[in-house]
mmCIF file of C-alpha atoms in Angstrom:
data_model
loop_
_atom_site.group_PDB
_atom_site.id
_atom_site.type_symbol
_atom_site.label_atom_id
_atom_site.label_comp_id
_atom_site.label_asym_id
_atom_site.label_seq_id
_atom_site.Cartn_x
_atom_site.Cartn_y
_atom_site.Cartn_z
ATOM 1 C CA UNK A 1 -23.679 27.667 -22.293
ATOM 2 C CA UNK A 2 -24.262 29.470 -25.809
ATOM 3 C CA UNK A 3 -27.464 27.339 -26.119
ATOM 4 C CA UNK A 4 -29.779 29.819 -25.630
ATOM 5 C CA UNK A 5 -32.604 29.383 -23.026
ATOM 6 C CA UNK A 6 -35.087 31.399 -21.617
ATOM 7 C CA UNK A 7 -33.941 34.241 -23.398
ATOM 8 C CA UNK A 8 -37.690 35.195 -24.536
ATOM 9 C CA UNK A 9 -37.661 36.300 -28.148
ATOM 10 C CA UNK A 10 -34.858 34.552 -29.823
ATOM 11 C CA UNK A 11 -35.292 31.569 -28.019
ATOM 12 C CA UNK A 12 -38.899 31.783 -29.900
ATOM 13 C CA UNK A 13 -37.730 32.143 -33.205
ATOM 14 C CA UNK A 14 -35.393 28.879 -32.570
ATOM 15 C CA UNK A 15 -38.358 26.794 -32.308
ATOM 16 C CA UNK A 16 -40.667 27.678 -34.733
ATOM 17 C CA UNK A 17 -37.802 26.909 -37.215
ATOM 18 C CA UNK A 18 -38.076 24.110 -39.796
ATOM 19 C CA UNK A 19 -36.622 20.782 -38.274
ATOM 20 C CA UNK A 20 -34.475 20.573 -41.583
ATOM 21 C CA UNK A 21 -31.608 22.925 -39.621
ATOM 22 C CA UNK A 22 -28.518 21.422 -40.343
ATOM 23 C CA UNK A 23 -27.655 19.113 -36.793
ATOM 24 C CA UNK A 24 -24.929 20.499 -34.378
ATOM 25 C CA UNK A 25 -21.452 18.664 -34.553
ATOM 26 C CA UNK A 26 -19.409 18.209 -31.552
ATOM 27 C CA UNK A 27 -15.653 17.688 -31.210
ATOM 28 C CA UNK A 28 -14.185 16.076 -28.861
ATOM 29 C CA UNK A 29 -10.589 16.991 -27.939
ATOM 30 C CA UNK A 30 -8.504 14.073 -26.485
ATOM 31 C CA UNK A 31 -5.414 13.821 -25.882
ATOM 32 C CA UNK A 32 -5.102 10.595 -28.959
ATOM 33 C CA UNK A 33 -6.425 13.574 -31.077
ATOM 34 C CA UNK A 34 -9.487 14.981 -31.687
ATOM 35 C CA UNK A 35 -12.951 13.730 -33.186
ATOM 36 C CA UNK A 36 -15.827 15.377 -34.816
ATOM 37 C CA UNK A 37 -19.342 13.569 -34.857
ATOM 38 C CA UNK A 38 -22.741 14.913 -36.021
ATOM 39 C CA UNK A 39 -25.366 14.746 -33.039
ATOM 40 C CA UNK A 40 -28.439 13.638 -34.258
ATOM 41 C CA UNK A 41 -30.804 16.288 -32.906
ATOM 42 C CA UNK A 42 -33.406 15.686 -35.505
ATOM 43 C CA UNK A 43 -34.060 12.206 -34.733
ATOM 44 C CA UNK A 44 -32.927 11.671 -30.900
ATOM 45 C CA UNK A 45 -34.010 15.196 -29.134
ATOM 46 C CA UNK A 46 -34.064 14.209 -25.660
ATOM 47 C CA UNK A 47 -30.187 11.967 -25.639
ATOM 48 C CA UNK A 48 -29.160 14.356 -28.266
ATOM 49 C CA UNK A 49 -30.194 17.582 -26.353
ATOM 50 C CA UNK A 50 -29.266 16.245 -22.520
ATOM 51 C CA UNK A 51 -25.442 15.156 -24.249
ATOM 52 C CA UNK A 52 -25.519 18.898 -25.573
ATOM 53 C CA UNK A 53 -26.291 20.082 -22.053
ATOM 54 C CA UNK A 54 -23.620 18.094 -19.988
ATOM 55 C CA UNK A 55 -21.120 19.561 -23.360
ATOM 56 C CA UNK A 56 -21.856 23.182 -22.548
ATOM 57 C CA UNK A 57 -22.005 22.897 -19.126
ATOM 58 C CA UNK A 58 -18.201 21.509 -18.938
ATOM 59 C CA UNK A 59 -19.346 17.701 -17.637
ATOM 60 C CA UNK A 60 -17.593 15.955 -19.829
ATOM 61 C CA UNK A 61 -14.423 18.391 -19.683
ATOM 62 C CA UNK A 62 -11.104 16.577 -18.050
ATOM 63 C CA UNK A 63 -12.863 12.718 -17.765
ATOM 64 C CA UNK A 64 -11.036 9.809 -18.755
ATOM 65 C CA UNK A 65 -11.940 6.848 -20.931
ATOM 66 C CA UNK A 66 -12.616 4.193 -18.978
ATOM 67 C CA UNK A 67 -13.123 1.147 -20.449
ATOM 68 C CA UNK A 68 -11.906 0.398 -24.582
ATOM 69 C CA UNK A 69 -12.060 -2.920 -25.834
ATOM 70 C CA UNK A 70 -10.413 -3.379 -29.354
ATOM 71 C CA UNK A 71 -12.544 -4.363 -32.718
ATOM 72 C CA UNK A 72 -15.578 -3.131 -29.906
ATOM 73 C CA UNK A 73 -15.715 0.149 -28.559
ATOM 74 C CA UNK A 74 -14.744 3.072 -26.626
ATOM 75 C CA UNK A 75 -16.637 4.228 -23.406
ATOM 76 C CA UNK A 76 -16.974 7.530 -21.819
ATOM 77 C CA UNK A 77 -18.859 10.043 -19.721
ATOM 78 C CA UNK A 78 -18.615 8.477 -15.631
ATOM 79 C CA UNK A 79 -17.767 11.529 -13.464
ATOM 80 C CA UNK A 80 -15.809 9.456 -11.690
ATOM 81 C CA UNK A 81 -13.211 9.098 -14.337
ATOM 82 C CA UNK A 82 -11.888 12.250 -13.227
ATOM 83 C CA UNK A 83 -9.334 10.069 -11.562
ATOM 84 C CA UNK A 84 -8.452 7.824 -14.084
ATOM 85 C CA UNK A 85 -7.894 4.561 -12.233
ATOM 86 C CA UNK A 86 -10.819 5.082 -10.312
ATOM 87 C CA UNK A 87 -12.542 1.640 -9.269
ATOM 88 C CA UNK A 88 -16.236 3.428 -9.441
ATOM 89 C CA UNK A 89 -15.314 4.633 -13.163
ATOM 90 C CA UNK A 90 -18.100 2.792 -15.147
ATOM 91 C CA UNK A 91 -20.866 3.281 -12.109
ATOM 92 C CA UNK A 92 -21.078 7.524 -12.110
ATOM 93 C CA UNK A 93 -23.655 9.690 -14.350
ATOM 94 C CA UNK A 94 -24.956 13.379 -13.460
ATOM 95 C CA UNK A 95 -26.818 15.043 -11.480
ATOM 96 C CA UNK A 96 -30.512 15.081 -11.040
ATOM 97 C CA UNK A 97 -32.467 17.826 -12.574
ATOM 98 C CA UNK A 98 -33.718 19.432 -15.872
ATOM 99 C CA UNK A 99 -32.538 20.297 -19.366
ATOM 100 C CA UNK A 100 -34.191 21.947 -22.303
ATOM 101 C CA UNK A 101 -34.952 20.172 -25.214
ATOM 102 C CA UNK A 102 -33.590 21.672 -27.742
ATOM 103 C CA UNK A 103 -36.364 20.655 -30.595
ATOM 104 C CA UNK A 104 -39.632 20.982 -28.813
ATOM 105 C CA UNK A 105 -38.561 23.776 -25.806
ATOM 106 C CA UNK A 106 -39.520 21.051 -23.417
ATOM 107 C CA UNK A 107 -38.242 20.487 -19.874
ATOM 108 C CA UNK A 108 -36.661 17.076 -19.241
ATOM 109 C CA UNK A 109 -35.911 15.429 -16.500
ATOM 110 C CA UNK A 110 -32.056 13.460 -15.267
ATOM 111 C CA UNK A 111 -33.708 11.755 -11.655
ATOM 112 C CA UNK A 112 -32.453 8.415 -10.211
ATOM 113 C CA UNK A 113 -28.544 9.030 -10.203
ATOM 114 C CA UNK A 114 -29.046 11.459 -13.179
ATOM 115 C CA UNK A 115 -30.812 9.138 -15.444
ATOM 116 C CA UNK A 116 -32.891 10.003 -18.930
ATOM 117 C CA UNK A 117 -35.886 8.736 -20.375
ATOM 118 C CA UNK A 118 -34.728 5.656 -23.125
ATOM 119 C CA UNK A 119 -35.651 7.507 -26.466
ATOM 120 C CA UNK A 120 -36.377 4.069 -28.598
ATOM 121 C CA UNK A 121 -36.962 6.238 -31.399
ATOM 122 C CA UNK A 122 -34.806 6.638 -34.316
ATOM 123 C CA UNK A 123 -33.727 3.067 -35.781
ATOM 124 C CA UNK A 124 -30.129 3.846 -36.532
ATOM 125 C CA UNK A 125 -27.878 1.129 -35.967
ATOM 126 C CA UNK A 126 -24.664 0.800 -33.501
ATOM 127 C CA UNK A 127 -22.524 1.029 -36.953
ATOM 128 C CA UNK A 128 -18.943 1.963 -36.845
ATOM 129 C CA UNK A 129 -17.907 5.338 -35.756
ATOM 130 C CA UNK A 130 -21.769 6.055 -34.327
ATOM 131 C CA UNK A 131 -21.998 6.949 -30.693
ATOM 132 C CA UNK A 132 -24.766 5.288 -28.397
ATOM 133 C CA UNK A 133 -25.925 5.532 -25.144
ATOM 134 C CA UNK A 134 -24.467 3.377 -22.050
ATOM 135 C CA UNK A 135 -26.799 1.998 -19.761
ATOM 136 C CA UNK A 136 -26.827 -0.762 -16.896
ATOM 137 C CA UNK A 137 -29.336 -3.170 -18.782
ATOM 138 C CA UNK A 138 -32.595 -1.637 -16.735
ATOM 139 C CA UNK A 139 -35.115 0.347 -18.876
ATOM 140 C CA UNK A 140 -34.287 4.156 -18.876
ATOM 141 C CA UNK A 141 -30.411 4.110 -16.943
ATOM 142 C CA UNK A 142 -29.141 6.054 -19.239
ATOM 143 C CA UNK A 143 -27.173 9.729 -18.352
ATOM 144 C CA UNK A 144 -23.988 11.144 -19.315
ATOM 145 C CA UNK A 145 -22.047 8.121 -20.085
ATOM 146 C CA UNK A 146 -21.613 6.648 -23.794
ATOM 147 C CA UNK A 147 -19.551 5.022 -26.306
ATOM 148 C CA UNK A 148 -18.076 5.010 -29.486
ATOM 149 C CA UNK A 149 -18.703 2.294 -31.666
ATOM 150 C CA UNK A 150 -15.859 1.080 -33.446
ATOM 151 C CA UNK A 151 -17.193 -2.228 -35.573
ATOM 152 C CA UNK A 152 -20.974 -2.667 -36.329
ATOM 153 C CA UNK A 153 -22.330 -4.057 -33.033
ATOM 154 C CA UNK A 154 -26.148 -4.316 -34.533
ATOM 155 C CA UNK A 155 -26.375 -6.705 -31.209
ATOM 156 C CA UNK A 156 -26.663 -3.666 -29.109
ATOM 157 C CA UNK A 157 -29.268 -2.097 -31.490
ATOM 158 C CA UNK A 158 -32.643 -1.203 -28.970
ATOM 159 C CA UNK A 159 -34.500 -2.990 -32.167
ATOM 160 C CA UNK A 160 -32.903 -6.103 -32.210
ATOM 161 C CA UNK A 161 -33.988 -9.045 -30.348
ATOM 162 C CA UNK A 162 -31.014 -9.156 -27.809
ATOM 163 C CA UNK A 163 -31.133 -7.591 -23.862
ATOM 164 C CA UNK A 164 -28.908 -4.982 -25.017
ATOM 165 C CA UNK A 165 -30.687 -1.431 -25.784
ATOM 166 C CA UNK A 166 -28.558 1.262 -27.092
ATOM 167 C CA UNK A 167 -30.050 3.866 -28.914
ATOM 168 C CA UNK A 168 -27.649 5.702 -31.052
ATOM 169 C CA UNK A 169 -27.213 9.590 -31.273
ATOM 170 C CA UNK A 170 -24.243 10.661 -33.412
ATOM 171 C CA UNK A 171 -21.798 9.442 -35.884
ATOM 172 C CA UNK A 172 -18.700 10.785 -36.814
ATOM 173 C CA UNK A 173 -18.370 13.254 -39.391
ATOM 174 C CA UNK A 174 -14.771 11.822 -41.235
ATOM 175 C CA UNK A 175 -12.013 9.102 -41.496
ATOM 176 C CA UNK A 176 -10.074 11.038 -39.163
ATOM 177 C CA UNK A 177 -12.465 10.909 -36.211
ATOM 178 C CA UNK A 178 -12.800 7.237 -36.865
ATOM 179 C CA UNK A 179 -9.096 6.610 -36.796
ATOM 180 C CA UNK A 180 -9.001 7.941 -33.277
ATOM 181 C CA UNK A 181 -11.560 5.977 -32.056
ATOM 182 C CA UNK A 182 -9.691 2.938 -33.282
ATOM 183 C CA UNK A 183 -6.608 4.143 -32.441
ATOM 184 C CA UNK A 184 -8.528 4.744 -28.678
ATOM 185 C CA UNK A 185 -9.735 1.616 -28.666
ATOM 186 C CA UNK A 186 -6.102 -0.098 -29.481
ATOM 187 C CA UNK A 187 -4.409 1.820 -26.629
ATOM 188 C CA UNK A 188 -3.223 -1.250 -24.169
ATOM 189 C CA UNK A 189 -5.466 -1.575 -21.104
ATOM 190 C CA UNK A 190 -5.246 -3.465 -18.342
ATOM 191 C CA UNK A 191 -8.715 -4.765 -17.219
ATOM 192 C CA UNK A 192 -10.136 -3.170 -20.420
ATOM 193 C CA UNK A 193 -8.793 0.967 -18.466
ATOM 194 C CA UNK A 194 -6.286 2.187 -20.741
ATOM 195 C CA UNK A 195 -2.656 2.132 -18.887
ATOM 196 C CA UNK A 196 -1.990 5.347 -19.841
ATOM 197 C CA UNK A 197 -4.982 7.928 -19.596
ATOM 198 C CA UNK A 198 -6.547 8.922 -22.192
ATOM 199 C CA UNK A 199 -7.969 11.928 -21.800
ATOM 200 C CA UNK A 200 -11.338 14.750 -22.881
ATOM 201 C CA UNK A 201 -9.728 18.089 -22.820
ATOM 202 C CA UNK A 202 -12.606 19.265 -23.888
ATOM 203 C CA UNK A 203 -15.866 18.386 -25.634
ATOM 204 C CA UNK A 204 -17.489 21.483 -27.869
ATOM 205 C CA UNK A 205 -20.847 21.855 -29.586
ATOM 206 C CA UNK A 206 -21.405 24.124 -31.809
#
């Protein structure tokens, strides 16, 4: 991890920084091709700074999508998409314990099958190309997995009057990225798991 943490003095200086730092951008490397997306660490700290953690610490690294649906989205992040015709894909998230939030130096918690705190704070919509948090529907079931938004599902919005509560944490940063997720999203399927693997060589932050 290049994040640093608990490295006393510079670690310091990091936080007493003005929040107007320009926000990380992560790529993901698949093997459809590769997407950049800004990761909203000013507005979401706690998603935005536990998806940074499972990026440095290699989570993500060699996991399948699981589950695209076209003109809807793409989803990611189950450990268990290591194997990608796994029948638990879709049901996996990370381990319990702590991560450092990366705007206020805090300690938060992943407890209950590796679950976050729902951060209903930011009220950015599920717009096309924006990545949001997966969940199973309970309050605060949120951990590693998420998806990419490929139409504007305002439905899933966590401020709109529907069940569904997705709080959004990145977008991408150009056409290109978009294109992939379409193109992700259009790859044929058979019970909505692409039918040939698409894989995350590698997710980077920086």
């Amino acid at each position: 991890s290049h994040i640093a943490a608990g490295s006393g003095c510079p670690a310091a200086i990091a936080d007493s920084q003005p929040v107007d730092m320009p926000n990380p951008v992560a790529t993901f490397d698949t093997t459809m091709g590769e997407i950049k997306c800004e990761i909203y660490l000013d507005k979401m700290p706690i998603t935005a700074s536990n998806f940074i953690d499972l990026a440095n610490t290699g989570f993500y690294n060699g996991l399948h999508f699981h589950r695209v649906i076209p003109d809807f989205m793409d989803q990611f992040g189950c450990p268990h998409s290591k194997d990608p015709k796994s029948s638990r894909a879709g049901t996996g998230g990370p381990p319990d314990g702590t991560y450092k939030n990366l705007v206020t130096g805090a300690t938060e918690k992943r407890s209950g099958g590796g679950n976050i705190k729902d951060e209903f704070a930011a009220k950015i919509s599920n717009e096309p190309g924006t990545l949001s948090m997966a969940n199973t529907g309970s309050p605060n079931s949120g951990g590693s997995q998420f998806f990419m938004n490929t139409v504007h599902n305002d439905f899933l919005d966590w401020f709109s009057p529907g069940e569904s509560k997705h709080p959004v944490f990145g977008k991408v940063v150009d056409q290109a990225s978009f294109d992939v997720m379409v193109a992700i999203s259009k790859t044929p399927t058979r019970d909505d798991c692409p039918v040939t693997p698409v894989t995350m060589k590698s997710v980077t932050v920086a």
